[in-house]
C-alpha cells in the first residue's frame, strides 16, 4: 500500500511527518552501528534494502493508496533486528520513490505506515512468542517466521485502512468489502516467502539472523 499525501489534510500530513522524523531519529540514534563493521552484516542490510525495493516495485492496485505488494517486514526484523529492519525498509521506500512510484511528499506517510508500524508489530510479535511459547526451532520457523509474517502484513493493511477512513479518503464499508479481503491472500504469500527466506538463512547462515540463537533453539532440544 503506497499512500499519496493528497489523501490527507495538511494537519494529518504534519502529524505523520513529525512521527516519521521522530522514528527515523530514534532509529539512527539507537541502531547498533558496530555490527556493520562486519562486511557480511553490511551486505545483508543492503541486500535486504535492494531486494525489498524490487519486491515493492511489483504491485497491483486500481485506486490511489489501494496498492498491494509484498512487505517483508518480518523477515527483515528477524534477520537484521528492528532498527536495521527500519533502515532496510526505508532504503526500499526511498528506492521506489526515486523510481517515481510515489512522490517525495508521500515518503513520510509511507515511512510511518509501511516501515515503522509493520516493523514494530513484527518485533512485538517476536518478543511475545519468545515470552509465551517454548524456545523450539519449529516454533521460531513456523510461528514467528511464517505466521508472524502473515499477521504483520494483515495488521499493516488494517492500520493503513483505518488511517484512510479517519482521513475521509475512503469509507469503511468500501475498504472492508473491496480491499481488506485481499490481505488474507497477501498474508498467505507473505508467510511463504518471508518464512522461506528466514528458514534458509537459519539452516545455512544462522549467524545472519539476529533473532536466532543456537543456544536457545537447538541445544538440549
Coordinates of C-alpha atoms in Angstrom, one line a residue:
X1 CA 0.0 0.0 0.0
X2 CA 1.5 3.3 -1.2
X3 CA -0.4 6.2 0.2
X4 CA -0.4 9.5 -1.6
X5 CA -0.2 12.6 0.6
X6 CA -3.2 14.1 -1.3
X7 CA -5.5 11.7 0.6
X8 CA -4.7 13.6 3.9
X9 CA -5.3 17.1 5.2
X10 CA -2.4 19.4 5.9
X11 CA -2.8 18.7 9.6
X12 CA -2.7 15.0 9.0
X13 CA 0.4 15.3 6.8
X14 CA 2.1 17.3 9.5
X15 CA 1.4 14.7 12.2
X16 CA 2.7 11.9 10.1
X17 CA 5.8 13.9 9.1
X18 CA 6.5 14.5 12.8
X19 CA 6.1 10.8 13.5
X20 CA 8.4 9.9 10.6
X21 CA 11.1 12.3 11.7
X22 CA 10.9 11.1 15.3
X23 CA 11.0 7.4 14.3
X24 CA 14.0 8.0 11.9
X25 CA 15.9 9.9 14.6
X26 CA 15.4 7.3 17.2
X27 CA 16.4 4.5 14.8
X28 CA 19.6 6.3 13.7
X29 CA 20.5 7.1 17.3
X30 CA 19.9 3.7 18.8
X31 CA 21.0 1.4 15.9
X32 CA 23.9 -1.0 16.8
X33 CA 26.2 0.5 14.2
X34 CA 29.1 -1.5 15.5
X35 CA 27.6 -4.6 13.8
X36 CA 28.1 -3.1 10.4
X37 CA 31.9 -3.3 10.8
X38 CA 31.5 -6.9 9.7
X39 CA 31.2 -6.8 5.9
X40 CA 28.6 -9.6 5.9
X41 CA 26.3 -7.6 8.1
X42 CA 26.5 -4.5 5.9
X43 CA 26.0 -6.6 2.8
X44 CA 22.9 -8.2 4.4
X45 CA 21.4 -4.8 5.2
X46 CA 22.0 -3.5 1.7
X47 CA 20.8 -6.8 0.2
X48 CA 17.5 -6.6 2.1
X49 CA 17.1 -3.0 1.1
X50 CA 17.6 -3.7 -2.6
X51 CA 15.6 -6.9 -2.5
X52 CA 12.6 -5.3 -0.8
X53 CA 12.8 -2.4 -3.3
X54 CA 12.4 -4.8 -6.2
X55 CA 9.6 -6.7 -4.4
X56 CA 7.8 -3.4 -3.6
X57 CA 8.0 -2.4 -7.2
X58 CA 5.8 -5.4 -8.2
X59 CA 2.4 -4.3 -7.1
X60 CA -1.3 -4.2 -8.1
X61 CA -4.0 -1.6 -7.4
X62 CA -6.7 0.4 -9.1
X63 CA -7.3 3.4 -6.8
X64 CA -4.9 5.9 -5.1
X65 CA -3.4 4.3 -2.0
X66 CA -5.0 0.9 -2.6
X67 CA -2.0 -0.8 -4.0
X68 CA -1.0 -4.3 -2.9
X69 CA 2.5 -5.7 -2.7
X70 CA 4.6 -7.9 -0.5
X71 CA 6.1 -6.3 2.6
X72 CA 9.0 -8.4 4.0
X73 CA 8.9 -6.6 7.4
X74 CA 9.0 -9.8 9.5
X75 CA 11.9 -11.3 7.5
X76 CA 13.9 -8.1 7.8
X77 CA 13.2 -7.8 11.5
X78 CA 14.3 -11.3 12.3
X79 CA 17.4 -11.1 10.2
X80 CA 18.5 -7.6 10.9
X81 CA 16.9 -6.7 14.2
X82 CA 14.2 -4.0 14.4
X83 CA 16.4 -0.9 14.0
X84 CA 18.3 -2.1 10.9
X85 CA 15.0 -3.5 9.6
X86 CA 13.6 0.0 9.7
X87 CA 16.7 1.2 7.7
X88 CA 16.3 -1.7 5.2
X89 CA 12.6 -0.9 4.6
X90 CA 13.5 2.8 4.5
X91 CA 16.0 2.1 1.7
X92 CA 13.3 0.2 -0.2
X93 CA 10.9 3.1 0.2
X94 CA 13.5 5.6 -0.9
X95 CA 14.2 3.4 -3.9
X96 CA 10.7 3.2 -5.2
X97 CA 10.4 7.0 -4.6
X98 CA 13.4 7.6 -6.7
X99 CA 11.9 5.3 -9.4
X100 CA 8.8 7.6 -9.4
X101 CA 6.4 5.1 -7.9
X102 CA 5.5 7.7 -5.2
X103 CA 6.3 11.3 -4.7
X104 CA 8.8 12.6 -2.0
X105 CA 5.9 14.3 -0.3
X106 CA 4.4 10.8 0.2
X107 CA 7.6 9.5 1.8
X108 CA 6.8 10.4 5.5
X109 CA 3.3 8.9 5.4
X110 CA 4.5 5.7 3.9
X111 CA 7.5 5.6 6.2
X112 CA 5.2 5.6 9.2
X113 CA 2.6 3.1 7.8
X114 CA 4.8 0.8 5.7
X115 CA 8.0 0.8 7.7
X116 CA 7.7 1.9 11.4
X117 CA 4.3 0.2 12.1
X118 CA 5.0 -3.2 10.5
X119 CA 8.5 -3.5 11.9
X120 CA 7.1 -2.5 15.4
X121 CA 4.4 -5.1 15.1
X122 CA 6.8 -7.8 13.8
X123 CA 9.2 -7.1 16.7
X124 CA 6.4 -7.1 19.2
X125 CA 5.1 -10.4 17.9
X126 CA 8.6 -11.9 18.0
X127 CA 9.0 -10.9 21.6
X128 CA 5.6 -12.2 22.6
X129 CA 6.4 -15.6 21.0
X130 CA 9.7 -15.7 22.9
X131 CA 7.9 -15.0 26.2
X132 CA 4.8 -17.1 25.9
X133 CA 5.8 -20.1 23.8
X134 CA 8.5 -22.8 24.2
X135 CA 12.0 -22.0 22.8
X136 CA 11.9 -24.5 20.0
X137 CA 13.3 -24.4 16.5
X138 CA 9.9 -25.2 14.9
X139 CA 8.2 -22.5 16.9
X140 CA 10.7 -20.0 15.6
X141 CA 10.2 -21.2 12.0
X142 CA 6.5 -21.8 11.7
X143 CA 5.0 -19.4 14.3
X144 CA 7.4 -16.5 14.4
X145 CA 8.6 -16.6 10.7
X146 CA 5.6 -17.9 8.8
X147 CA 2.6 -16.9 10.9
X148 CA 4.2 -13.7 12.1
X149 CA 4.9 -12.6 8.5
X150 CA 1.2 -13.1 7.6
X151 CA -0.1 -11.3 10.7
X152 CA 2.3 -8.4 10.1
X153 CA 1.1 -7.7 6.6
X154 CA -2.5 -8.0 7.6
X155 CA -2.0 -5.7 10.6
X156 CA -0.4 -3.2 8.3
X157 CA -3.4 -3.3 6.0
X158 CA -5.8 -2.8 8.8
X159 CA -3.9 0.1 10.2
X160 CA -3.5 1.8 6.9
X161 CA -7.2 1.3 6.1
X162 CA -8.1 2.8 9.5
X163 CA -6.0 5.8 8.8
X164 CA -7.6 6.3 5.4
X165 CA -11.1 6.1 6.9
X166 CA -10.1 8.6 9.6
X167 CA -8.7 10.9 6.9
X168 CA -12.0 10.6 4.9
X169 CA -10.3 9.2 1.9
X170 CA -12.5 6.0 1.6
X171 CA -15.4 4.7 3.5
X172 CA -15.0 1.8 6.0
X173 CA -17.6 -0.2 4.1
X174 CA -15.8 0.1 0.8
X175 CA -12.4 -0.9 2.3
X176 CA -13.9 -3.8 4.3
X177 CA -15.6 -5.4 1.3
X178 CA -13.4 -4.4 -1.6
X179 CA -9.9 -4.1 -0.3
X180 CA -9.2 -5.8 3.1
X181 CA -10.1 -9.3 1.9
X182 CA -7.1 -9.3 -0.4
X183 CA -4.8 -9.0 2.6
X184 CA -5.8 -12.6 3.5
X185 CA -4.3 -13.7 0.2
X186 CA -1.4 -11.4 0.6
X187 CA -0.7 -12.7 4.1
X188 CA -0.5 -16.3 2.8
X189 CA 2.0 -15.3 0.2
X190 CA 3.9 -13.1 2.6
X191 CA 4.1 -16.1 5.1
X192 CA 5.6 -18.4 2.5
X193 CA 8.1 -16.0 1.0
X194 CA 9.3 -14.4 4.2
X195 CA 9.2 -17.7 6.1
X196 CA 11.2 -19.4 3.4
X197 CA 13.9 -16.7 3.4
X198 CA 14.3 -16.9 7.2
X199 CA 14.3 -20.7 7.1
X200 CA 17.0 -20.9 4.5
X201 CA 19.1 -18.3 6.4
X202 CA 18.7 -20.2 9.7
X203 CA 19.7 -23.5 8.1
X204 CA 22.7 -22.3 6.1
X205 CA 23.8 -19.0 7.7
X206 CA 22.3 -18.8 11.2
X207 CA 24.8 -16.1 12.1
X208 CA 23.0 -13.8 9.7
X209 CA 19.7 -14.0 11.6
X210 CA 19.8 -11.6 14.6
X211 CA 16.8 -13.1 16.3
X212 CA 18.1 -16.7 16.1
X213 CA 20.3 -18.1 18.9
X214 CA 21.6 -21.6 18.7
X215 CA 21.8 -22.0 22.4
X216 CA 18.1 -21.1 22.8
X217 CA 16.6 -23.1 19.9
X218 CA 18.9 -26.0 19.3
X219 CA 21.0 -27.0 22.4
X220 CA 19.4 -29.7 24.6
X221 CA 16.4 -30.0 22.3

